[in-house]
PDB file of C-alpha atoms and ligand atoms in Angstrom:
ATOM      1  CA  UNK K   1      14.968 -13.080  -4.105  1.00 86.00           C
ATOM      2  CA  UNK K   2      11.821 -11.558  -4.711  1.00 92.00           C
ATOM      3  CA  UNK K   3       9.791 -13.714  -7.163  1.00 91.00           C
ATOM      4  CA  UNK K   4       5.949 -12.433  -6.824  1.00 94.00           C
ATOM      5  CA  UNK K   5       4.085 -10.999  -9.522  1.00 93.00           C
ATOM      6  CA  UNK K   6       0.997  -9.461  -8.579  1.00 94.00           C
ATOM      7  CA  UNK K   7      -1.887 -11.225  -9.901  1.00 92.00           C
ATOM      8  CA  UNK K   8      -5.154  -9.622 -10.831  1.00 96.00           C
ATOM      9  CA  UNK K   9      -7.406  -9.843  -8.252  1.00 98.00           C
ATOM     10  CA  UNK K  10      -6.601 -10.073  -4.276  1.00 98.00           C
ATOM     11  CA  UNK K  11      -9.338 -11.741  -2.187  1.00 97.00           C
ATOM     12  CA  UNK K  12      -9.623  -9.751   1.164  1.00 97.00           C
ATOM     13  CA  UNK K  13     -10.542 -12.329   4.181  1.00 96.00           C
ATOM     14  CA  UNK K  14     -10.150 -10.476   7.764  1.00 97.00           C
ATOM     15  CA  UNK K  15      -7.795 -12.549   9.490  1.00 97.00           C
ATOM     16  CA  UNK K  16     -10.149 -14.023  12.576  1.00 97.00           C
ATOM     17  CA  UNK K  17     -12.021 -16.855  10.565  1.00 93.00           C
ATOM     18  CA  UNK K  18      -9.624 -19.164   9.897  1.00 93.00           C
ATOM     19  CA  UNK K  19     -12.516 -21.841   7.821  1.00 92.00           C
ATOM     20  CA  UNK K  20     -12.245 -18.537   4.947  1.00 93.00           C
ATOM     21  CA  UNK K  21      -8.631 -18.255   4.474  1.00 94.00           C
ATOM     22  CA  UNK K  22      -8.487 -20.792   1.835  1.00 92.00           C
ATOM     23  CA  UNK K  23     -11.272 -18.798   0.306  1.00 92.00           C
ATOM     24  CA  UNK K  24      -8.951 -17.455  -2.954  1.00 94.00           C
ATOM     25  CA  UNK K  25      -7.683 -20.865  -3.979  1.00 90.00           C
ATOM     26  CA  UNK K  26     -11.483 -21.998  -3.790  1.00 92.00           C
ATOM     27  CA  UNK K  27     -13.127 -19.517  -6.081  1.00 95.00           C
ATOM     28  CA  UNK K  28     -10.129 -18.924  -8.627  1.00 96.00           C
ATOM     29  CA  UNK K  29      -9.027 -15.578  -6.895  1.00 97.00           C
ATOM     30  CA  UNK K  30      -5.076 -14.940  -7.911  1.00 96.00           C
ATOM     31  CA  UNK K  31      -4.352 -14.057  -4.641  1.00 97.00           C
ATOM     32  CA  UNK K  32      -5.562 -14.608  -0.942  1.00 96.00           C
ATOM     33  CA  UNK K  33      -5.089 -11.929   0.969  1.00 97.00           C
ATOM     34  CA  UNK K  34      -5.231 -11.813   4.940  1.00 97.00           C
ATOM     35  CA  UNK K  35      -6.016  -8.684   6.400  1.00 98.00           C
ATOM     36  CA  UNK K  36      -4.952  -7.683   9.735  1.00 98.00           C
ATOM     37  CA  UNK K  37      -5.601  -3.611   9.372  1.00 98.00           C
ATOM     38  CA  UNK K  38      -9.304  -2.212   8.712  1.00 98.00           C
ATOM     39  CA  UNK K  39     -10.989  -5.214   8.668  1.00 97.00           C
ATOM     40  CA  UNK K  40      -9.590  -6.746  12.693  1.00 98.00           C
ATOM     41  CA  UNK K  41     -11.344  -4.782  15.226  1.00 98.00           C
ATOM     42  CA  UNK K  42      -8.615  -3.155  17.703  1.00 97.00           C
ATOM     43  CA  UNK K  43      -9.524  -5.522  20.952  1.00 98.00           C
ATOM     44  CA  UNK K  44      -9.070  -8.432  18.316  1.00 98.00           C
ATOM     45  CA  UNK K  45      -5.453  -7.328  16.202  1.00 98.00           C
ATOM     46  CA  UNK K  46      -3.899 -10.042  19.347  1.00 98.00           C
ATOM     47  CA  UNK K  47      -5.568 -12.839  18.366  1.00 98.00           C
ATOM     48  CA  UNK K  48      -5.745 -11.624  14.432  1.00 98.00           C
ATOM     49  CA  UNK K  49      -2.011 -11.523  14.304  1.00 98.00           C
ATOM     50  CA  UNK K  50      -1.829 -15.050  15.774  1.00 97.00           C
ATOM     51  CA  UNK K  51      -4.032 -16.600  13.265  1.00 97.00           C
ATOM     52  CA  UNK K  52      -3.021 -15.252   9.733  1.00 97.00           C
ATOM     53  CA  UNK K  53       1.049 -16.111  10.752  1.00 97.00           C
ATOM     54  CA  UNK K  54      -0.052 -19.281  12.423  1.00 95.00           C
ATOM     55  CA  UNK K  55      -1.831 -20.224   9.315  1.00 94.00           C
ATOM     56  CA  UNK K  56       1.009 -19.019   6.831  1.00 94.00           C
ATOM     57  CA  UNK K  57       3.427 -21.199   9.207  1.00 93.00           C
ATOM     58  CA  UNK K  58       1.892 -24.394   8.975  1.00 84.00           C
ATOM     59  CA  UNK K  59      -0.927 -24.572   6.037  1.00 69.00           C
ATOM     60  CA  UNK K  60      -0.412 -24.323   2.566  1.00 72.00           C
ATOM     61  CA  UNK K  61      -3.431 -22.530   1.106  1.00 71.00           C
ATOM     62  CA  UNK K  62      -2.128 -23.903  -2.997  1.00 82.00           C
ATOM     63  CA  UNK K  63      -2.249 -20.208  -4.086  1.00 91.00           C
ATOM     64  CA  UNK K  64      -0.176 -17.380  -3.206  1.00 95.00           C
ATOM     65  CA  UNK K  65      -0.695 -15.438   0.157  1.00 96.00           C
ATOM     66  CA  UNK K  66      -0.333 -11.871   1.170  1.00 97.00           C
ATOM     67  CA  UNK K  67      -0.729 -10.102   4.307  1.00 98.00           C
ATOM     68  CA  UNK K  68      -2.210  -6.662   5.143  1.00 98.00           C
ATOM     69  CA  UNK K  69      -0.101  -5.189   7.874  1.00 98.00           C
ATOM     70  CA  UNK K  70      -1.499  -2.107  10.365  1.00 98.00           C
ATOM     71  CA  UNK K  71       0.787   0.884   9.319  1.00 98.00           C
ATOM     72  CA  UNK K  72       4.399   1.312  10.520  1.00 95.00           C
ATOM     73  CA  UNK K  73       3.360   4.574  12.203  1.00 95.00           C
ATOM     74  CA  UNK K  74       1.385   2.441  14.904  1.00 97.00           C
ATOM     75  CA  UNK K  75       1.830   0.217  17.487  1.00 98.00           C
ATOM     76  CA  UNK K  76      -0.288  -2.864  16.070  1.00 98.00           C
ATOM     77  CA  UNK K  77       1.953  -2.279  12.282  1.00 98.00           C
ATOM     78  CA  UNK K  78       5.020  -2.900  14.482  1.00 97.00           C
ATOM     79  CA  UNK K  79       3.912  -5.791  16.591  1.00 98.00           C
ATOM     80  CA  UNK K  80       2.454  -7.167  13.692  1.00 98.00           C
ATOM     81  CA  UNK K  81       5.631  -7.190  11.780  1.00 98.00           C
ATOM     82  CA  UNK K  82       7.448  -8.505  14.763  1.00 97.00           C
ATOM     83  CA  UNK K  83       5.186 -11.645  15.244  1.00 97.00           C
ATOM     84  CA  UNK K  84       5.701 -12.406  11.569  1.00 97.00           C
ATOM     85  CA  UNK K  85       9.600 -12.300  11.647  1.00 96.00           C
ATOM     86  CA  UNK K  86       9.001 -14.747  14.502  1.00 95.00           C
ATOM     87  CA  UNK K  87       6.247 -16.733  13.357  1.00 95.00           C
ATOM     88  CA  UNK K  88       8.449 -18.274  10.549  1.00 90.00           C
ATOM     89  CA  UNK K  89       5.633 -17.428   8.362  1.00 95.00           C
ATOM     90  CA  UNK K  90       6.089 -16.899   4.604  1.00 92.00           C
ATOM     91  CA  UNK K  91       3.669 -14.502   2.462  1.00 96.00           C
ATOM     92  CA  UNK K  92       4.345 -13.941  -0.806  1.00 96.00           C
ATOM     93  CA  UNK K  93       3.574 -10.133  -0.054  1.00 97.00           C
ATOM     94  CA  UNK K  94       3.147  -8.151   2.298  1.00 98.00           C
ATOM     95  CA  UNK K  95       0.623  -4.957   2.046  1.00 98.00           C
ATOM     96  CA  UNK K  96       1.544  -1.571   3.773  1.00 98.00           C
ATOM     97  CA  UNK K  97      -1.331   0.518   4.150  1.00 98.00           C
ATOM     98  CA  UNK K  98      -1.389   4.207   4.248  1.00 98.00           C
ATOM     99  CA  UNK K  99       2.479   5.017   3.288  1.00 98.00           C
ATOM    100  CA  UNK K 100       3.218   8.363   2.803  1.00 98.00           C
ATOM    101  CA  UNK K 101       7.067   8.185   2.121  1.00 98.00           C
ATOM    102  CA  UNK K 102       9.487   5.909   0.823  1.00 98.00           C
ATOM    103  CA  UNK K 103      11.543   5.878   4.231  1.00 98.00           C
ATOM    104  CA  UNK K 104       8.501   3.232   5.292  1.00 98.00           C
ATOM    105  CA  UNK K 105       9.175   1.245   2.847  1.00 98.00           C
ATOM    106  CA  UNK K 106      12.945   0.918   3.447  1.00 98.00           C
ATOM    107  CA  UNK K 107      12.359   0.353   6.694  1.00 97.00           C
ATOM    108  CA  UNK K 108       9.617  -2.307   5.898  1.00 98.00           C
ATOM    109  CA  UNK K 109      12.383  -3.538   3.566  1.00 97.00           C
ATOM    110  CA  UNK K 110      15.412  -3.598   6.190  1.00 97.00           C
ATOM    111  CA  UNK K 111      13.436  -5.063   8.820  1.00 96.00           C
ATOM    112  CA  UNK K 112      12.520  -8.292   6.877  1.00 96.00           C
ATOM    113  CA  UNK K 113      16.108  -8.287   5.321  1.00 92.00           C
ATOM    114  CA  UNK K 114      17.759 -11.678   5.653  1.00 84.00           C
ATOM    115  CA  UNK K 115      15.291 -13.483   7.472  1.00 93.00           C
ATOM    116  CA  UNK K 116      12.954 -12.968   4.464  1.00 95.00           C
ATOM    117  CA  UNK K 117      14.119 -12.322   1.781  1.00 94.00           C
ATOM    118  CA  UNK K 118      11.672 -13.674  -0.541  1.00 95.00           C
ATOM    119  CA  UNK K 119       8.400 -11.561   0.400  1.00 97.00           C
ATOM    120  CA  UNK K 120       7.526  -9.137  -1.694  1.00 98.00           C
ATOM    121  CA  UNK K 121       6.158  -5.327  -0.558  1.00 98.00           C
ATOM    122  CA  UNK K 122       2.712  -3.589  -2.039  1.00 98.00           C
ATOM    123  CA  UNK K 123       2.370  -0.031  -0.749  1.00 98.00           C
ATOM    124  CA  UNK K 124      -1.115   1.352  -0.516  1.00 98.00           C
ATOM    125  CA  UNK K 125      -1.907   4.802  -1.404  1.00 98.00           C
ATOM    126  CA  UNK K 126      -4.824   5.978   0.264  1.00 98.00           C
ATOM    127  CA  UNK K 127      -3.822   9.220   1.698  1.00 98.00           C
ATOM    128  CA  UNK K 128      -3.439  12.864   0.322  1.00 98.00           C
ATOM    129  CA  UNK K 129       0.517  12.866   1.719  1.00 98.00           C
ATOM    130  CA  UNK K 130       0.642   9.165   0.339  1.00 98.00           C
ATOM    131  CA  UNK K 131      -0.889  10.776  -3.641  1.00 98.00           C
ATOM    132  CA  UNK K 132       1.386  13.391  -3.107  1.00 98.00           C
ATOM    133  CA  UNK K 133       4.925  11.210  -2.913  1.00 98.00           C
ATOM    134  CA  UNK K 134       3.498   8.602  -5.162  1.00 98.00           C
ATOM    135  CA  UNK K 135       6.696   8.768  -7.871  1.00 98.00           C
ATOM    136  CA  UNK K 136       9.136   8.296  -4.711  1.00 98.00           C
ATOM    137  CA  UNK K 137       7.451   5.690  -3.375  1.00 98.00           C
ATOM    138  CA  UNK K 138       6.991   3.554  -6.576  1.00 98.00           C
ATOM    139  CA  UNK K 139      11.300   3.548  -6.236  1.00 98.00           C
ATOM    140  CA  UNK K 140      11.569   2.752  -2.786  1.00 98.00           C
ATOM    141  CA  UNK K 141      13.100  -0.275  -2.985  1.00 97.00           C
ATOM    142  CA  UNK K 142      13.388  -3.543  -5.683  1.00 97.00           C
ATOM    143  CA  UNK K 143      11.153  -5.283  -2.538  1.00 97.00           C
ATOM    144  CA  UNK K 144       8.428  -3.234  -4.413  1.00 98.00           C
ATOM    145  CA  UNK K 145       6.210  -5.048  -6.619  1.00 98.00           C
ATOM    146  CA  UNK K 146       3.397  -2.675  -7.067  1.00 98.00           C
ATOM    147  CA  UNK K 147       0.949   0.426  -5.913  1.00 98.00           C
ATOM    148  CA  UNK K 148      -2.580  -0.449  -4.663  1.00 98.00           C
ATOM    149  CA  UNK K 149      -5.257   2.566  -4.624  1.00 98.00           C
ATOM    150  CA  UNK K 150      -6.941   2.634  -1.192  1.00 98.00           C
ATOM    151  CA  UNK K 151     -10.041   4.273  -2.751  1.00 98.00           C
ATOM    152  CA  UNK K 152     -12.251   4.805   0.739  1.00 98.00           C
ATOM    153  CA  UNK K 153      -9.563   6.282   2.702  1.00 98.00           C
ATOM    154  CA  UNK K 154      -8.470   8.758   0.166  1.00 98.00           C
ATOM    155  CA  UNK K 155     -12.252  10.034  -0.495  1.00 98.00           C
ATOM    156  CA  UNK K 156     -13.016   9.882   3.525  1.00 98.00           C
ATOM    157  CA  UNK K 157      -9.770  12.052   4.546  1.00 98.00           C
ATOM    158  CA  UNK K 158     -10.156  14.625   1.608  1.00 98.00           C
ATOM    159  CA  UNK K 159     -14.200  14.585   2.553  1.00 98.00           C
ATOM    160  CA  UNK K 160     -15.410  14.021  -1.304  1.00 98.00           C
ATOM    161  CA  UNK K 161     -17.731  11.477  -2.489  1.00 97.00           C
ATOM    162  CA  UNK K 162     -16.432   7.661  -3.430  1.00 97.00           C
ATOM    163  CA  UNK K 163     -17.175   8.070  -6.691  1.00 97.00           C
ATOM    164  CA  UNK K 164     -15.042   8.170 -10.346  1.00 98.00           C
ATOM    165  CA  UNK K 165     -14.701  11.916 -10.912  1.00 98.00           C
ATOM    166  CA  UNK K 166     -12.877  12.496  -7.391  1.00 98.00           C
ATOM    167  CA  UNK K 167     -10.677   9.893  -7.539  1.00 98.00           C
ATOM    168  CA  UNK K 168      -9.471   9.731 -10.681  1.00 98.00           C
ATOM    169  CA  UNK K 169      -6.666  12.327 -10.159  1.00 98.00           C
ATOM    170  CA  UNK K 170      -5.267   9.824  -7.797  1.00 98.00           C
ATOM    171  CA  UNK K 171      -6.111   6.605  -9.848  1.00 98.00           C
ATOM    172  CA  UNK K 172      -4.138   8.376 -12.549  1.00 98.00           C
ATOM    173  CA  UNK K 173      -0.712   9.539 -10.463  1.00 98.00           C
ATOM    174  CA  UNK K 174      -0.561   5.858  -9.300  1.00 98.00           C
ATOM    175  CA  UNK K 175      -0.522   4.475 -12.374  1.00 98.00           C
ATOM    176  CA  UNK K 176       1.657   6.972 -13.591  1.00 98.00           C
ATOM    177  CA  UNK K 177       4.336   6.118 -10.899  1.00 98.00           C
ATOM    178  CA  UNK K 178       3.484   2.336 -11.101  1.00 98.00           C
ATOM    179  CA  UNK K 179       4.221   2.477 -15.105  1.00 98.00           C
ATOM    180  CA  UNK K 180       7.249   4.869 -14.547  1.00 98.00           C
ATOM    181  CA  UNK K 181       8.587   2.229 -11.271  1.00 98.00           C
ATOM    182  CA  UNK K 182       8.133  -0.665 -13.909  1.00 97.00           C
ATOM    183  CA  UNK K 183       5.598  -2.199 -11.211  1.00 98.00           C
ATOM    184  CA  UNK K 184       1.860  -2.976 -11.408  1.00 98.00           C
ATOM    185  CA  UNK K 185      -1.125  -0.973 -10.514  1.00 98.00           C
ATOM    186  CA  UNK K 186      -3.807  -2.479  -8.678  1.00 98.00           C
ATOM    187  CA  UNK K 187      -7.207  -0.597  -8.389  1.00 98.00           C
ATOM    188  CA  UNK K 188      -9.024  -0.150  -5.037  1.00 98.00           C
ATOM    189  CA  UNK K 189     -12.182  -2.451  -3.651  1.00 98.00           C
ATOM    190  CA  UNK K 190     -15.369  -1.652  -5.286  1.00 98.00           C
ATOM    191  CA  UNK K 191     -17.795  -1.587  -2.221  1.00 97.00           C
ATOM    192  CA  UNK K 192     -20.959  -1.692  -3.475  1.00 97.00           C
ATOM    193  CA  UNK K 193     -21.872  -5.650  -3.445  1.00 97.00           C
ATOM    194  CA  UNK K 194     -25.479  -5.135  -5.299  1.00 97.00           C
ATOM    195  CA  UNK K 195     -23.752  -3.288  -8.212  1.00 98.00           C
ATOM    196  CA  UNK K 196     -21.701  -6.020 -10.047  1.00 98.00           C
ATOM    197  CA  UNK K 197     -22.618  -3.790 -13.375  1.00 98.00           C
ATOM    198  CA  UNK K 198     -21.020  -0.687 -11.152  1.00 98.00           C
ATOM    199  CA  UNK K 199     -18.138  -3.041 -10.529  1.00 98.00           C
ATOM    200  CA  UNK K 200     -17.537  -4.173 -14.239  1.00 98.00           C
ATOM    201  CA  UNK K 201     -17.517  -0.371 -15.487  1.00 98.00           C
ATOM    202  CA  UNK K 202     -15.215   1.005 -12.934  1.00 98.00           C
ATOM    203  CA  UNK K 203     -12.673  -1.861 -13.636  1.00 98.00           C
ATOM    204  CA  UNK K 204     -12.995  -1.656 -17.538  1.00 97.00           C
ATOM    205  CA  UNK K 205     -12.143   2.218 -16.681  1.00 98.00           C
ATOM    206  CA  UNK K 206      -8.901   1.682 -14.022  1.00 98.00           C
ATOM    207  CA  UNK K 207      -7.368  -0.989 -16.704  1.00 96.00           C
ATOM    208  CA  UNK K 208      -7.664   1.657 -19.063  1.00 96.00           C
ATOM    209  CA  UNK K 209      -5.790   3.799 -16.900  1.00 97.00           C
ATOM    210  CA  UNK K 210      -3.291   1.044 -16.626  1.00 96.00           C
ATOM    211  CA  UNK K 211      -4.248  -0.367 -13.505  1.00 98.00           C
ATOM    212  CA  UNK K 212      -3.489  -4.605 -14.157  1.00 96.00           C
ATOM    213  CA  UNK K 213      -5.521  -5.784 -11.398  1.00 97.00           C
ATOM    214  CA  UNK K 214      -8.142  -4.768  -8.312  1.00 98.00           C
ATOM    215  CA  UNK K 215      -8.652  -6.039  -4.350  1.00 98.00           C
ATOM    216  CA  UNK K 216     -11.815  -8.231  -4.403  1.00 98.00           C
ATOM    217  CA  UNK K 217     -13.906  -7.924  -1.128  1.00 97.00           C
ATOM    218  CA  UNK K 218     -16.257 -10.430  -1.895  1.00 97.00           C
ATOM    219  CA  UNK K 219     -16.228 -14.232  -3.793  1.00 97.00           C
ATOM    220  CA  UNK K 220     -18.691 -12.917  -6.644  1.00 97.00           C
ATOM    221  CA  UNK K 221     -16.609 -10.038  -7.782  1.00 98.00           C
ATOM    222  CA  UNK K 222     -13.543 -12.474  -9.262  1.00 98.00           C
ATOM    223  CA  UNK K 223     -15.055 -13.594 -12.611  1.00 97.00           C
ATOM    224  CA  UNK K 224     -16.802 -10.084 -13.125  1.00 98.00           C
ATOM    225  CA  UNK K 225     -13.148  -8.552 -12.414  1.00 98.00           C
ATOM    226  CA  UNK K 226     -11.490 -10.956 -14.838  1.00 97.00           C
ATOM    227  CA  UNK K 227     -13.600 -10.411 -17.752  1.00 96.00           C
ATOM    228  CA  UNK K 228     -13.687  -6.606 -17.093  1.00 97.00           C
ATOM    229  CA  UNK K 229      -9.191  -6.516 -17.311  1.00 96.00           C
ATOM    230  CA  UNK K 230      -9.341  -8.893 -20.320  1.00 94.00           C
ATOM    231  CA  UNK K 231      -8.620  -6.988 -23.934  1.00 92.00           C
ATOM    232  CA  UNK K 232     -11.891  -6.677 -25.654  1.00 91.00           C
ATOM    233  CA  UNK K 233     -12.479  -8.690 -28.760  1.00 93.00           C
ATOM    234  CA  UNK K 234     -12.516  -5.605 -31.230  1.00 92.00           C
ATOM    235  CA  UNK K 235      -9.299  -4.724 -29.208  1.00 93.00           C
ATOM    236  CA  UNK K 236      -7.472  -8.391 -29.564  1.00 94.00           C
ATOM    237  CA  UNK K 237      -8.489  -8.664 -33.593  1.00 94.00           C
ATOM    238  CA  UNK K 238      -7.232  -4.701 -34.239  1.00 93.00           C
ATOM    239  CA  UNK K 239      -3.972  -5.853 -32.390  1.00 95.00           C
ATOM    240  CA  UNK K 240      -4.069  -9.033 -34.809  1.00 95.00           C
ATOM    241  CA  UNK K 241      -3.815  -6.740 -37.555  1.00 94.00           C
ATOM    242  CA  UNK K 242      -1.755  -4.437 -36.801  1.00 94.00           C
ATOM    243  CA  UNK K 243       0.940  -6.908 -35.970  1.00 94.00           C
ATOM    244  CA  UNK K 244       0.626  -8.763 -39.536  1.00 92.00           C
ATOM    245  CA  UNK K 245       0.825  -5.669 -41.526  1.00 89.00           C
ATOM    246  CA  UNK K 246       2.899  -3.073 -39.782  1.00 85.00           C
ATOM    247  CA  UNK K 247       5.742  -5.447 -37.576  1.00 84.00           C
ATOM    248  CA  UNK K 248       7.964  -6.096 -40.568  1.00 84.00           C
ATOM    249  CA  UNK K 249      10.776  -5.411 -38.051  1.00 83.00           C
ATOM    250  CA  UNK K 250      11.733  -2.223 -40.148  1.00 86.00           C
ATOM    251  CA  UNK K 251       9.939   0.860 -38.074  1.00 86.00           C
ATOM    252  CA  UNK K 252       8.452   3.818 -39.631  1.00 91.00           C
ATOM    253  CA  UNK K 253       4.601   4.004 -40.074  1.00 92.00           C
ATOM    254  CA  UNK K 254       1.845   2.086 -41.670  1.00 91.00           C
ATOM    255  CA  UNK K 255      -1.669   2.546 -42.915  1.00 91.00           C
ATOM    256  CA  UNK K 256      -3.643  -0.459 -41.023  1.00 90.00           C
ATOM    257  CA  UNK K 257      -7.329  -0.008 -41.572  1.00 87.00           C
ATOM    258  CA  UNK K 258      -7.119   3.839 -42.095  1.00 90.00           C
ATOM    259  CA  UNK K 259      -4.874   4.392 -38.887  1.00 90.00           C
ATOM    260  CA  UNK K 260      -1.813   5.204 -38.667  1.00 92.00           C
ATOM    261  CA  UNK K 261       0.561   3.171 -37.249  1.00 94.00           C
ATOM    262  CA  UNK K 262       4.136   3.521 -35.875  1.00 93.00           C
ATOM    263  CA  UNK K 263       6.266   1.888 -33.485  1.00 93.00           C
ATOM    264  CA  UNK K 264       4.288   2.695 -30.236  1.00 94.00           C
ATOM    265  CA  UNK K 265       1.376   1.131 -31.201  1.00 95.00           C
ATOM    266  CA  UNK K 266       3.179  -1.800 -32.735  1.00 94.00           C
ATOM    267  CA  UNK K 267       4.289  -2.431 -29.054  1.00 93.00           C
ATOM    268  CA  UNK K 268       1.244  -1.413 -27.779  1.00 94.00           C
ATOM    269  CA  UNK K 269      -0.596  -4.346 -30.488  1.00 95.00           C
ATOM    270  CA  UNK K 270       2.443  -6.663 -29.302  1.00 94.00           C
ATOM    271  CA  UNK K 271       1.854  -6.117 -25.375  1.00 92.00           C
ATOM    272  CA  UNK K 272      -2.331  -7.129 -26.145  1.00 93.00           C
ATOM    273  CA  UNK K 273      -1.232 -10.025 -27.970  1.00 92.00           C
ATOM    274  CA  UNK K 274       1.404 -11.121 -24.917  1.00 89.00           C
ATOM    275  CA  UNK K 275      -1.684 -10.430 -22.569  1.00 85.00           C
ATOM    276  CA  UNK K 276      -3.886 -12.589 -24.387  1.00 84.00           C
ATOM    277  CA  UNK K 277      -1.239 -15.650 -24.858  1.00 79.00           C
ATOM    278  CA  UNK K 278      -0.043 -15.105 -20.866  1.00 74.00           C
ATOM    279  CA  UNK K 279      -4.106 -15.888 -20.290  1.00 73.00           C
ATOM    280  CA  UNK K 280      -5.096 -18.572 -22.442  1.00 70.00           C
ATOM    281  CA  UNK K 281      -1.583 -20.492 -21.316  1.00 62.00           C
ATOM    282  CA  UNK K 282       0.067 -20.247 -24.882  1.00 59.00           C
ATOM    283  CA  UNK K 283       4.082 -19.672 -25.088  1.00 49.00           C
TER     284      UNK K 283
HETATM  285  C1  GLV J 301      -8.675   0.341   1.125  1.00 89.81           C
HETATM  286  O1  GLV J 301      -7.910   0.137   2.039  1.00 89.81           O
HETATM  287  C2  GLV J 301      -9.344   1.589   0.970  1.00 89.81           C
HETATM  288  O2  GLV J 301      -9.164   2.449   1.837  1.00 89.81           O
HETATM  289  O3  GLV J 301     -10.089   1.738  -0.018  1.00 89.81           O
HETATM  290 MG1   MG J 302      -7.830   1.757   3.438  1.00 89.81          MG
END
C-alpha cells in the first residue's frame, strides 16, 4: 500500500557523494531525493546505482527518500530498476523522467509489483510527447502520486527560452491533469542560484497555478520555497471571513466584504484554512 504524500520541496543530491545524502533531513527539505539520471555522468550510472540503493538498504536518512531513475526507454532506466528490486532498497518514491505514455508507468508499476508494493511513482513531464499525453498519464495507475514539470528539458527540446511565458502552457496542462488525477503538482527546479527573488516569484506563480510543491537543487532554496507556497496573510484572514459569514451549512450565496460568495469559494476559503492548520500542526 502506497502511503506517500508528496511533500513540498524535493532536495536533488546526485547519487555519487554519499556524505550529502542526508542533506534533506539536515536543512528541513520534505524530501531527499537521489538522483541517478541527469545529474550521474554516463561512465559513473555503475557506481551511482550502487550507492543510492546501498544507502536506501542499510541507512535511514529520518526523512522520506525518493529516487530519480534513467528512463525506461534506456538501458541505464532498466538496470537501474533491476538493481533496486535486488538491492532490497525501499524509497518512498520513485521518479520517472521523461514519460511520454501511460504504458511506462504500468510497466514501472508491474515491475515493482509484489516485491514493493509500498513505493510510490512521480512521472516527470519534460517532453513535448510527455505535455501532449499529460491527462493519460496523471491515470496511469493508483502507484501515481503526482506530476513533476521538468522545466529545462521541455524548453531545450522545443528550442525556446527557460523562461515563464514559454512554459506556462505546459505548467498549466500539468496541473490541469494533476487536479483532474486527484494527485499533486510539483513545479520544476529553478536554476538560477543568484536569483532567490527570481525563485520566490516563479513559485508564488506555479502555486497559483496549483502546483503544491517544487524540486530544490540547492540547500538555500527550501525556506524561500516554503514561504513562497504558504497562503498569504490577506489570503488566510479573507478565508477567515468568508468561512464565519457564508458556511452556515445551507449553500446559496453571500455578500462577504462586497464579494460574492457561493459554494466554490466556501471550499476554496475551507481548503486555505486546512492548508494553514496541516502547517502550523493544528487538528
Ligand atoms: C528536470 O529534470 C528538468 O528537465 O527541468
Ligand atoms: Mg529533466
Amino acid at each position: 500500500m502506497v502511503t506517500f504524500t508528496p511533500g513540498r520541496t524535493f532536495l536533488v543530491t546526485p547519487a555519487l557523494d554519499p556524505s550529502r545524502f542526508d542533506k534533506a533531513v539536515e536543512v528541513g527539505a520534505d524530501v531527499g531525493l537521489l538522483d541517478l539520471e541527469d545529474g550521474v555522468p554516463t561512465a559513473r550510472k555503475a557506481e551511482a546505482r550502487r550507492l543510492a540503493f546501498g544507502h536506501l538498504s542499510h541507512a535511514p536518512s529520518g526523512g522520506p527518500m525518493s529516487v530519480r531513475i534513467n528512463s525506461l526507454r534506456t538501458e541505464d532506466g532498466l538496470r537501474d530498476v533491476l538493481t533496486l528490486l535486488d538491492s532490497g532498497a525501499r524509497p518512498e518514491a520513485v521518479l520517472l523522467p521523461k514519460v511520454e505514455s501511460p504504458v511506462e508507468l504500468r510497466q514501472l508499476d508491474e515491475l515493482l509489483g509484489p516485491r514493493l508494493p509500498g513505493v510510490a511513482l512521480l512521472a516527470i513531464i519534460e517532453t513535448p510527447r510527455g505535455v501532449s499525453a499529460v491527462d493519460d498519464i496523471a491515470t496511469a495507475t493508483p502507484r501515481l502520486r503526482g506530476l513533476i514539470f521538468g522545466a529545462a528539458d521541455l524548453s531545450s527540446q522545443l528550442g525556446v527560452p527557460l523562461t515563464w511565458e514559454p512554459m506556462l502552457y505546459a505548467r498549466s496542462r500539468i496541473a490541469m491533469a494533476a487536479s483532474g488525477a486527484g494527485i499533486h503538482a510539483i513545479d520544476s527546479p529553478f536554476f538560477d542560484l543568484e536569483d532567490p527573488a527570481g525563485l520566490e516569484e516563479e513559485t508564488r506563480r506555479a502555486r497559483a497555478l496549483g502546483f503544491t510543491g517544487k524540486i530544490v537543487i540547492h540547500p538555500d532554496q527550501v525556506d524561500i520555497i516554503h514561504e513562497a507556497l504558504r497562503p498569504s496573510a490577506h489570503v488566510v484572514a479573507q478565508a477567515r471571513r468568508v468561512l464565519a459569514q457564508a458556511d452556515d451549512g445551507k449553500g446559496g450565496i453571500h455578500v462577504v466584504g462586497g464579494n460574492m460568495i457561493g459554494p466554490p469559494l466556501v471550499a476554496a476559503a475551507r481548503r486555505v484554512m486546512a492548508s494553514v492548520k496541516l502547517e502550523s500542526g493544528e487538528t
